[in-house]
mmCIF file of C-alpha atoms and ligand atoms in Angstrom:
data_model
loop_
_atom_site.group_PDB
_atom_site.id
_atom_site.type_symbol
_atom_site.label_atom_id
_atom_site.label_comp_id
_atom_site.label_asym_id
_atom_site.label_seq_id
_atom_site.Cartn_x
_atom_site.Cartn_y
_atom_site.Cartn_z
ATOM 1 C CA MET A 1 0.000 0.000 0.000
ATOM 2 C CA LEU A 2 1.261 3.491 -0.785
ATOM 3 C CA PRO A 3 1.965 5.697 2.243
ATOM 4 C CA GLU A 4 -0.294 8.660 2.874
ATOM 5 C CA VAL A 5 0.213 12.162 1.582
ATOM 6 C CA LEU A 6 2.814 14.003 3.668
ATOM 7 C CA LEU A 7 2.487 17.709 4.270
ATOM 8 C CA VAL A 8 5.545 19.680 5.249
ATOM 9 C CA SER A 9 6.096 23.380 5.619
ATOM 10 C CA ALA A 10 9.104 25.613 6.097
ATOM 11 C CA PRO A 11 9.103 29.255 7.087
ATOM 12 C CA GLY A 12 10.139 32.103 4.837
ATOM 13 C CA LYS A 13 13.094 33.897 6.350
ATOM 14 C CA VAL A 14 14.858 37.197 6.297
ATOM 15 C CA ILE A 15 18.291 38.261 7.387
ATOM 16 C CA LEU A 16 17.805 41.195 9.776
ATOM 17 C CA HIS A 17 21.468 42.187 9.689
ATOM 18 C CA GLY A 18 24.769 40.693 8.559
ATOM 19 C CA GLU A 19 24.145 39.563 4.970
ATOM 20 C CA HIS A 20 27.396 39.371 3.013
ATOM 21 C CA ALA A 21 29.401 40.132 6.195
ATOM 22 C CA VAL A 22 28.459 36.602 7.369
ATOM 23 C CA VAL A 23 30.281 35.119 4.364
ATOM 24 C CA HIS A 24 33.423 36.773 5.787
ATOM 25 C CA GLY A 25 33.064 35.355 9.293
ATOM 26 C CA LYS A 26 30.970 38.129 10.834
ATOM 27 C CA VAL A 27 27.731 37.807 12.836
ATOM 28 C CA ALA A 28 24.362 37.618 11.099
ATOM 29 C CA LEU A 29 20.912 37.806 12.666
ATOM 30 C CA ALA A 30 18.217 35.869 10.852
ATOM 31 C CA VAL A 31 14.557 35.342 11.643
ATOM 32 C CA ALA A 32 11.869 32.973 10.415
ATOM 33 C CA LEU A 33 8.694 34.560 9.069
ATOM 34 C CA ASN A 34 5.077 33.667 9.482
ATOM 35 C CA LEU A 35 4.917 33.265 5.708
ATOM 36 C CA ARG A 36 5.328 29.586 4.969
ATOM 37 C CA THR A 37 6.065 27.458 1.949
ATOM 38 C CA PHE A 38 4.006 24.274 1.883
ATOM 39 C CA LEU A 39 5.084 21.062 0.283
ATOM 40 C CA ARG A 40 2.776 18.189 -0.513
ATOM 41 C CA LEU A 41 4.499 14.867 -1.001
ATOM 42 C CA GLN A 42 2.190 12.488 -2.745
ATOM 43 C CA PRO A 43 3.082 8.910 -3.596
ATOM 44 C CA HIS A 44 2.382 7.677 -7.135
ATOM 45 C CA SER A 45 2.488 4.187 -8.557
ATOM 46 C CA ASP A 46 3.256 5.201 -12.148
ATOM 47 C CA GLY A 47 7.043 4.961 -11.813
ATOM 48 C CA LYS A 48 7.482 8.696 -12.170
ATOM 49 C CA VAL A 49 8.599 11.490 -9.898
ATOM 50 C CA ALA A 50 7.065 14.914 -10.507
ATOM 51 C CA LEU A 51 8.145 18.334 -9.275
ATOM 52 C CA ASN A 52 5.597 21.139 -9.302
ATOM 53 C CA LEU A 53 6.701 24.613 -8.135
ATOM 54 C CA PRO A 54 3.733 26.729 -9.218
ATOM 55 C CA ASN A 55 5.105 30.082 -8.014
ATOM 56 C CA ILE A 56 8.062 29.938 -10.378
ATOM 57 C CA GLY A 57 6.360 28.010 -13.168
ATOM 58 C CA VAL A 58 8.276 24.738 -12.784
ATOM 59 C CA MET A 59 6.471 21.509 -13.699
ATOM 60 C CA ARG A 60 8.783 18.578 -14.441
ATOM 61 C CA THR A 61 8.401 14.798 -14.490
ATOM 62 C CA TRP A 62 11.094 12.117 -14.619
ATOM 63 C CA ASP A 63 11.046 8.321 -14.885
ATOM 64 C CA VAL A 64 12.365 6.962 -11.613
ATOM 65 C CA ALA A 65 14.036 4.127 -13.539
ATOM 66 C CA ARG A 66 15.982 6.659 -15.608
ATOM 67 C CA LEU A 67 17.125 8.488 -12.498
ATOM 68 C CA GLN A 68 18.214 5.237 -10.875
ATOM 69 C CA VAL A 69 20.741 4.616 -13.638
ATOM 70 C CA LEU A 70 22.356 7.833 -12.541
ATOM 71 C CA ASP A 71 22.313 7.695 -8.832
ATOM 72 C CA THR A 72 24.947 5.128 -7.849
ATOM 73 C CA SER A 73 27.568 7.773 -7.163
ATOM 74 C CA PHE A 74 25.203 9.465 -4.705
ATOM 75 C CA LEU A 75 24.021 6.299 -3.003
ATOM 76 C CA GLU A 76 27.500 5.033 -2.347
ATOM 77 C CA GLN A 77 28.186 8.007 -0.091
ATOM 78 C CA GLY A 78 27.271 7.353 3.530
ATOM 79 C CA ASP A 79 26.656 10.856 4.813
ATOM 80 C CA VAL A 80 25.671 14.357 3.759
ATOM 81 C CA THR A 81 27.980 15.199 0.898
ATOM 82 C CA PRO A 82 28.578 18.368 -1.100
ATOM 83 C CA PRO A 83 27.620 18.166 -4.773
ATOM 84 C CA THR A 84 30.706 17.737 -6.935
ATOM 85 C CA PRO A 85 31.001 19.768 -10.154
ATOM 86 C CA GLU A 86 30.796 16.467 -12.110
ATOM 87 C CA GLN A 87 27.525 15.545 -10.382
ATOM 88 C CA VAL A 88 26.089 18.981 -11.099
ATOM 89 C CA GLU A 89 27.051 18.632 -14.792
ATOM 90 C CA LYS A 90 25.433 15.190 -14.923
ATOM 91 C CA LEU A 91 22.269 16.551 -13.339
ATOM 92 C CA LYS A 92 22.164 19.401 -15.860
ATOM 93 C CA GLU A 93 22.247 16.816 -18.635
ATOM 94 C CA VAL A 94 19.378 14.830 -17.093
ATOM 95 C CA ALA A 95 17.364 17.964 -16.452
ATOM 96 C CA GLY A 96 18.096 19.352 -19.918
ATOM 97 C CA ILE A 97 19.553 22.567 -18.489
ATOM 98 C CA PRO A 98 22.090 24.553 -20.525
ATOM 99 C CA GLU A 99 25.572 24.444 -18.990
ATOM 100 C CA ASP A 100 25.939 28.136 -18.153
ATOM 101 C CA CYS A 101 22.338 28.697 -17.071
ATOM 102 C CA ALA A 102 21.837 30.442 -13.713
ATOM 103 C CA ALA A 103 18.052 31.073 -13.913
ATOM 104 C CA PRO A 104 16.487 30.368 -10.483
ATOM 105 C CA GLU A 105 13.885 27.973 -11.889
ATOM 106 C CA HIS A 106 16.649 25.860 -13.433
ATOM 107 C CA LEU A 107 18.751 25.983 -10.289
ATOM 108 C CA SER A 108 15.757 24.889 -8.211
ATOM 109 C CA VAL A 109 15.253 21.872 -10.493
ATOM 110 C CA LEU A 110 18.948 21.011 -10.066
ATOM 111 C CA ALA A 111 18.773 21.352 -6.277
ATOM 112 C CA PHE A 112 15.647 19.157 -6.219
ATOM 113 C CA LEU A 113 17.240 16.449 -8.358
ATOM 114 C CA TYR A 114 20.398 16.420 -6.270
ATOM 115 C CA LEU A 115 18.511 16.163 -2.974
ATOM 116 C CA TYR A 116 15.995 13.652 -4.379
ATOM 117 C CA LEU A 117 18.723 11.340 -5.556
ATOM 118 C CA ALA A 118 20.770 11.733 -2.427
ATOM 119 C CA ILE A 119 18.003 11.581 0.194
ATOM 120 C CA CYS A 120 14.729 10.104 -1.041
ATOM 121 C CA GLN A 121 16.339 7.055 -2.524
ATOM 122 C CA LYS A 122 17.789 6.290 0.879
ATOM 123 C CA GLN A 123 14.350 6.535 2.512
ATOM 124 C CA ARG A 124 15.906 8.673 5.208
ATOM 125 C CA TRP A 125 14.062 11.887 4.751
ATOM 126 C CA MET A 126 11.179 10.933 7.033
ATOM 127 C CA GLU A 127 13.402 11.002 10.090
ATOM 128 C CA GLU A 128 12.620 13.921 12.315
ATOM 129 C CA ASP A 129 16.197 14.888 12.455
ATOM 130 C CA LEU A 130 16.611 18.612 12.108
ATOM 131 C CA GLU A 131 20.382 18.354 12.005
ATOM 132 C CA LEU A 132 20.139 16.168 8.940
ATOM 133 C CA ILE A 133 17.570 18.393 7.251
ATOM 134 C CA ASN A 134 19.790 21.397 7.934
ATOM 135 C CA LYS A 135 22.842 19.668 6.482
ATOM 136 C CA TRP A 136 21.013 18.632 3.336
ATOM 137 C CA ALA A 137 19.421 22.039 2.935
ATOM 138 C CA PHE A 138 22.944 23.467 3.067
ATOM 139 C CA GLN A 139 23.956 21.182 0.203
ATOM 140 C CA GLY A 140 20.897 22.385 -1.747
ATOM 141 C CA GLU A 141 22.111 25.950 -1.165
ATOM 142 C CA ARG A 142 25.505 24.886 -2.500
ATOM 143 C CA VAL A 143 23.934 23.730 -5.752
ATOM 144 C CA ILE A 144 22.244 27.105 -6.045
ATOM 145 C CA HIS A 145 24.989 29.476 -5.029
ATOM 146 C CA GLY A 146 28.266 27.675 -4.605
ATOM 147 C CA ASN A 147 29.657 28.846 -1.291
ATOM 148 C CA PRO A 148 26.814 29.775 1.077
ATOM 149 C CA SER A 149 27.444 30.839 4.676
ATOM 150 C CA GLY A 150 24.790 28.416 6.012
ATOM 151 C CA VAL A 151 22.633 31.081 7.661
ATOM 152 C CA ASP A 152 19.668 30.614 5.279
ATOM 153 C CA ASN A 153 19.269 26.861 5.704
ATOM 154 C CA ALA A 154 19.813 27.180 9.484
ATOM 155 C CA ILE A 155 17.011 29.696 10.018
ATOM 156 C CA SER A 156 14.582 27.796 7.779
ATOM 157 C CA THR A 157 15.309 24.577 9.663
ATOM 158 C CA TRP A 158 15.293 25.835 13.248
ATOM 159 C CA GLY A 159 12.945 28.811 12.908
ATOM 160 C CA GLY A 160 12.668 31.534 15.560
ATOM 161 C CA ALA A 161 15.517 34.052 15.523
ATOM 162 C CA LEU A 162 19.150 33.041 15.263
ATOM 163 C CA ARG A 163 22.566 34.520 15.672
ATOM 164 C CA TYR A 164 24.876 32.853 13.172
ATOM 165 C CA GLN A 165 28.655 33.136 12.907
ATOM 166 C CA GLN A 166 30.985 30.740 11.116
ATOM 167 C CA GLY A 167 28.634 27.769 11.512
ATOM 168 C CA LYS A 168 28.007 28.541 15.207
ATOM 169 C CA ILE A 169 24.300 29.006 15.832
ATOM 170 C CA SER A 170 22.632 30.363 18.934
ATOM 171 C CA SER A 171 18.921 30.975 19.273
ATOM 172 C CA LEU A 172 17.654 34.241 20.672
ATOM 173 C CA LYS A 173 15.809 33.006 23.765
ATOM 174 C CA ARG A 174 12.572 34.932 23.346
ATOM 175 C CA PRO A 175 12.597 37.150 20.252
ATOM 176 C CA PRO A 176 10.072 40.010 20.362
ATOM 177 C CA VAL A 177 7.167 39.713 17.934
ATOM 178 C CA LEU A 178 8.108 42.373 15.401
ATOM 179 C CA GLN A 179 5.755 43.170 12.557
ATOM 180 C CA ILE A 180 7.426 43.800 9.218
ATOM 181 C CA LEU A 181 6.662 44.281 5.560
ATOM 182 C CA LEU A 182 8.521 41.949 3.232
ATOM 183 C CA THR A 183 8.693 43.504 -0.224
ATOM 184 C CA ASN A 184 9.845 41.779 -3.364
ATOM 185 C CA THR A 185 11.146 44.281 -5.919
ATOM 186 C CA LYS A 186 10.960 41.435 -8.489
ATOM 187 C CA VAL A 187 14.352 42.506 -9.818
ATOM 188 C CA PRO A 188 16.137 39.206 -10.520
ATOM 189 C CA ARG A 189 19.620 38.747 -9.132
ATOM 190 C CA SER A 190 22.199 36.054 -8.608
ATOM 191 C CA THR A 191 23.364 35.509 -5.016
ATOM 192 C CA LYS A 192 26.454 33.790 -6.365
ATOM 193 C CA ALA A 193 27.418 36.793 -8.525
ATOM 194 C CA LEU A 194 26.732 39.285 -5.722
ATOM 195 C CA VAL A 195 28.772 37.339 -3.158
ATOM 196 C CA ALA A 196 31.616 37.182 -5.703
ATOM 197 C CA SER A 197 31.388 40.934 -6.362
ATOM 198 C CA VAL A 198 31.718 41.710 -2.633
ATOM 199 C CA ARG A 199 34.717 39.390 -2.416
ATOM 200 C CA ASN A 200 36.353 41.164 -5.380
ATOM 201 C CA ARG A 201 35.734 44.564 -3.839
ATOM 202 C CA LEU A 202 37.232 43.307 -0.566
ATOM 203 C CA ILE A 203 40.366 42.195 -2.432
ATOM 204 C CA LYS A 204 40.550 45.480 -4.349
ATOM 205 C CA PHE A 205 39.934 47.832 -1.397
ATOM 206 C CA PRO A 206 40.764 45.900 1.806
ATOM 207 C CA GLU A 207 41.311 49.020 3.914
ATOM 208 C CA ILE A 208 37.905 50.400 2.929
ATOM 209 C CA MET A 209 35.849 47.223 2.914
ATOM 210 C CA ALA A 210 37.102 45.476 6.078
ATOM 211 C CA PRO A 211 35.900 48.307 8.389
ATOM 212 C CA LEU A 212 32.494 48.189 6.671
ATOM 213 C CA LEU A 213 32.195 44.472 7.444
ATOM 214 C CA THR A 214 33.314 45.114 11.032
ATOM 215 C CA SER A 215 30.696 47.826 11.333
ATOM 216 C CA ILE A 216 27.959 45.518 9.967
ATOM 217 C CA ASP A 217 29.066 42.941 12.553
ATOM 218 C CA ALA A 218 28.640 45.565 15.281
ATOM 219 C CA ILE A 219 25.173 46.426 13.932
ATOM 220 C CA SER A 220 24.110 42.755 14.181
ATOM 221 C CA VAL A 221 25.468 42.519 17.737
ATOM 222 C CA GLU A 222 23.721 45.751 18.772
ATOM 223 C CA CYS A 223 20.462 44.575 17.170
ATOM 224 C CA GLU A 224 20.673 41.296 19.094
ATOM 225 C CA ARG A 225 21.199 43.238 22.332
ATOM 226 C CA VAL A 226 18.199 45.499 21.664
ATOM 227 C CA LEU A 227 15.946 42.546 20.712
ATOM 228 C CA GLY A 228 16.845 40.922 24.063
ATOM 229 C CA GLU A 229 16.157 44.157 25.933
ATOM 230 C CA MET A 230 12.794 44.573 24.163
ATOM 231 C CA VAL A 231 11.511 41.434 25.873
ATOM 232 C CA ALA A 232 13.144 42.040 29.263
ATOM 233 C CA ALA A 233 12.352 45.776 29.559
ATOM 234 C CA PRO A 234 10.316 47.055 26.593
ATOM 235 C CA ALA A 235 10.527 50.784 25.818
ATOM 236 C CA PRO A 236 9.422 52.764 22.728
ATOM 237 C CA GLU A 237 12.967 54.131 22.183
ATOM 238 C CA GLN A 238 14.111 50.612 21.280
ATOM 239 C CA TYR A 239 12.226 50.877 17.986
ATOM 240 C CA LEU A 240 14.108 54.095 17.219
ATOM 241 C CA VAL A 241 17.392 52.237 17.720
ATOM 242 C CA LEU A 242 16.230 49.402 15.434
ATOM 243 C CA GLU A 243 15.333 51.989 12.790
ATOM 244 C CA GLU A 244 18.744 53.658 13.027
ATOM 245 C CA LEU A 245 20.461 50.276 12.698
ATOM 246 C CA ILE A 246 18.381 49.521 9.593
ATOM 247 C CA ASP A 247 19.356 52.829 7.976
ATOM 248 C CA MET A 248 23.065 52.457 8.762
ATOM 249 C CA ASN A 249 23.186 48.891 7.468
ATOM 250 C CA GLN A 250 21.354 49.829 4.272
ATOM 251 C CA HIS A 251 23.994 52.515 3.588
ATOM 252 C CA HIS A 252 26.790 50.025 4.280
ATOM 253 C CA LEU A 253 25.239 47.469 1.930
ATOM 254 C CA ASN A 254 25.114 50.134 -0.773
ATOM 255 C CA ALA A 255 28.802 50.792 -0.138
ATOM 256 C CA LEU A 256 29.514 47.056 -0.514
ATOM 257 C CA GLY A 257 27.991 47.412 -3.988
ATOM 258 C CA VAL A 258 24.899 45.241 -3.480
ATOM 259 C CA GLY A 259 22.268 47.978 -3.717
ATOM 260 C CA HIS A 260 19.891 48.574 -6.605
ATOM 261 C CA ALA A 261 17.745 51.467 -7.804
ATOM 262 C CA ALA A 262 14.596 49.429 -7.017
ATOM 263 C CA LEU A 263 15.792 48.949 -3.424
ATOM 264 C CA ASP A 264 16.520 52.693 -3.123
ATOM 265 C CA ARG A 265 12.996 53.307 -4.344
ATOM 266 C CA LEU A 266 11.605 50.879 -1.763
ATOM 267 C CA CYS A 267 13.474 52.753 1.009
ATOM 268 C CA GLN A 268 12.295 56.159 -0.254
ATOM 269 C CA VAL A 269 8.664 55.075 -0.556
ATOM 270 C CA THR A 270 8.545 53.673 2.972
ATOM 271 C CA MET A 271 10.481 56.672 4.364
ATOM 272 C CA ALA A 272 7.780 58.935 2.909
ATOM 273 C CA HIS A 273 5.464 57.093 5.333
ATOM 274 C CA GLY A 274 7.936 57.425 8.207
ATOM 275 C CA LEU A 275 9.103 53.797 7.965
ATOM 276 C CA HIS A 276 12.658 52.435 7.706
ATOM 277 C CA SER A 277 13.754 49.706 5.289
ATOM 278 C CA LYS A 278 16.804 47.787 4.198
ATOM 279 C CA LEU A 279 17.536 45.111 1.638
ATOM 280 C CA THR A 280 17.593 41.569 2.967
ATOM 281 C CA GLY A 281 19.665 38.712 1.584
ATOM 282 C CA ALA A 282 21.993 39.146 -1.324
ATOM 283 C CA GLY A 283 20.620 42.482 -2.588
ATOM 284 C CA GLY A 284 21.078 43.661 -6.176
ATOM 285 C CA GLY A 285 17.253 43.554 -6.362
ATOM 286 C CA GLY A 286 15.314 40.818 -4.591
ATOM 287 C CA CYS A 287 13.634 41.665 -1.288
ATOM 288 C CA GLY A 288 13.643 44.381 1.350
ATOM 289 C CA ILE A 289 12.224 44.522 4.867
ATOM 290 C CA THR A 290 10.422 47.409 6.530
ATOM 291 C CA LEU A 291 9.961 47.658 10.287
ATOM 292 C CA LEU A 292 6.371 48.343 11.369
ATOM 293 C CA LYS A 293 6.555 50.030 14.747
ATOM 294 C CA PRO A 294 3.746 49.411 17.221
ATOM 295 C CA GLY A 295 0.965 51.952 17.313
ATOM 296 C CA LEU A 296 0.959 52.485 13.554
ATOM 297 C CA GLU A 297 -2.560 53.202 12.376
ATOM 298 C CA ARG A 298 -4.010 50.595 9.985
ATOM 299 C CA PRO A 299 -4.658 53.168 7.189
ATOM 300 C CA GLU A 300 -0.978 54.178 7.306
ATOM 301 C CA VAL A 301 0.154 50.552 6.884
ATOM 302 C CA GLU A 302 -2.329 50.043 4.043
ATOM 303 C CA ALA A 303 -1.193 53.268 2.341
ATOM 304 C CA THR A 304 2.458 52.122 2.515
ATOM 305 C CA LYS A 305 1.601 48.717 1.060
ATOM 306 C CA GLN A 306 -0.411 50.409 -1.660
ATOM 307 C CA ALA A 307 2.481 52.760 -2.493
ATOM 308 C CA LEU A 308 4.862 49.786 -2.757
ATOM 309 C CA SER A 309 2.428 47.860 -4.967
ATOM 310 C CA SER A 310 2.147 50.919 -7.223
ATOM 311 C CA CYS A 311 5.911 50.599 -7.851
ATOM 312 C CA GLY A 312 5.223 47.106 -9.215
ATOM 313 C CA PHE A 313 6.507 45.394 -6.043
ATOM 314 C CA ASP A 314 4.858 42.482 -4.198
ATOM 315 C CA CYS A 315 4.359 43.220 -0.522
ATOM 316 C CA TRP A 316 3.430 41.006 2.441
ATOM 317 C CA GLU A 317 2.749 42.001 6.006
ATOM 318 C CA THR A 318 4.065 39.423 8.437
ATOM 319 C CA SER A 319 5.758 38.852 11.779
ATOM 320 C CA ILE A 320 9.100 37.353 12.738
ATOM 321 C CA GLY A 321 9.993 34.326 14.859
ATOM 322 C CA ALA A 322 7.962 31.588 13.132
ATOM 323 C CA PRO A 323 8.560 27.851 13.774
ATOM 324 C CA GLY A 324 11.091 26.045 11.589
ATOM 325 C CA VAL A 325 10.491 23.195 9.164
ATOM 326 C CA SER A 326 7.371 21.282 10.287
ATOM 327 C CA VAL A 327 5.283 18.272 9.371
ATOM 328 C CA HIS A 328 1.520 18.835 9.421
ATOM 329 C CA SER A 329 -1.383 16.530 9.885
ATOM 330 C CA ALA A 330 -4.065 17.107 7.274
ATOM 331 C CA THR A 331 -6.540 18.296 9.924
ATOM 332 C CA SER A 332 -4.227 20.948 11.369
ATOM 333 C CA LEU A 333 -3.854 22.885 8.123
ATOM 334 C CA ASP A 334 -5.696 26.122 7.413
ATOM 335 C CA GLY A 335 -8.467 25.901 4.814
ATOM 336 C CA HIS A 336 -6.740 28.402 2.525
ATOM 337 C CA VAL A 337 -3.555 26.297 2.428
ATOM 338 C CA TRP A 338 -5.606 23.245 1.450
ATOM 339 C CA GLN A 339 -7.353 25.233 -1.225
ATOM 340 C CA ALA A 340 -4.047 26.426 -2.665
ATOM 341 C CA LEU A 341 -2.573 22.894 -2.629
ATOM 342 C CA ASP A 342 -5.692 21.424 -4.202
ATOM 343 C CA GLY A 343 -5.584 23.996 -6.962
ATOM 344 C CA LEU A 344 -2.189 22.698 -8.181
HETATM 345 O O1 LIG B 1 19.290 36.382 -0.814
HETATM 346 P P1 LIG B 1 19.697 35.068 -0.247
HETATM 347 O O2 LIG B 1 18.590 34.357 0.452
HETATM 348 O O3 LIG B 1 20.383 34.207 -1.251
HETATM 349 O O4 LIG B 1 20.733 35.391 0.959
HETATM 350 C C1 LIG B 1 22.103 35.516 0.739
HETATM 351 C C2 LIG B 1 22.809 35.920 2.020
HETATM 352 C C3 LIG B 1 24.301 36.159 1.830
HETATM 353 O O5 LIG B 1 24.814 36.566 3.111
HETATM 354 C C4 LIG B 1 24.568 37.278 0.838
HETATM 355 C C5 LIG B 1 25.025 34.898 1.351
HETATM 356 C C6 LIG B 1 25.156 33.803 2.398
HETATM 357 O O6 LIG B 1 25.442 32.668 1.981
HETATM 358 O O7 LIG B 1 25.014 34.073 3.596
#
C-alpha cells in the first residue's frame, strides 16, 4: 500500500542584519517569518517522480528508472555530501539545463534532483532529524549558489531568531514579535554573482571594505542586544534604535555594492510614510524589509503597502519568529492552504 500524503512546511526567512558580512566570518541575525512554503508529497504508482513549483512556473516529471541509472555515485556516499562539479554537470544533462544557465527555476530543479537522488532514494528523509535536514538544505544551497554561509538553511530549519557566525548558531531566547513588511522588488539577481562581487571589492579595497564588514558585525550585535532588551524591559525608544540600525546597514550594503535602484525606491517610498527599510539577503534587487513600529494606524500601513504595490513590487505584512520546518497533519492545516494545494 502506498503511504499517505505528507504535508511539510518551512518558514520564509529574512536576514535582519549581517548579509554578506556573514560570508566573511561576521555575525548575522536571521529570523523565520510567518509566511510559509508548503510542500505536498504524494506517492504515485506510475514509476514517475514529478516536481511542481507553481510560483516559479516549474512543472517537471522524470522516470524513476531513468534516475536510478544515474544515482549510484550518490548512493555510495554514507553521509551528507557536497555536490561535486561532475555531479552537477550530470544533473544538468538529465534535467536538460544549458551548462551556463543560472536562472532560479533551473537551479531549483537542479537542487531538487540532487537532494531527491541523495536523500529520497535512501528513505531517510522521514526522520525527524533537524540536524540532517539542515545539512542537506545546506547542500541544496551549495547547488544554487556555490559557497553559502549556512545562515539561510539554518534559520529555515530551526525557525525563531538566530545569531549565526561561522557555523556557530545560537537561538535568541525569546525574540520580540516584530511586525514587518517583506517587499519583493521582483528585480532578478544572482546571489552567487553578488557574493563574488563583494569578495572582489574586498580584495581590491581591503582598507575600505574590512571596516564596513566590522561595522555591519557591530550592527548585528547591537540589534541582538536590543531585541533581548525589548523582551526584558520594553521601551518605545528601542524601535528608534532598530530603525537607526536599519538605515546604517542599508547605507553600508550600498557601499559594498549590493544595492539597486529598485531597493533605493523601496526605502524612499517607505520613508515617505515614516518607515525604515533595508535590503535583505543578497541584494542587487530581490527583497527588502520594513519595520512596522507598534501603534501604527491601519490606514498608514495600508497606504504604505499600496504605495509599494504601485511601484510594481509584491508586498506582504508578516511577523518574525515563526517555527522552523514542520510536518503537518491534514486536519491541522488552514483551509486556505488546502485550497491552494488542491488547486495545483
Ligand atoms: O538572498 P539570499 O537568500 O540568497 O541570501 C544571501 C545571504 C548572503 O549573506 C549574501 C550569502 C550567504 O550565503 O550568507
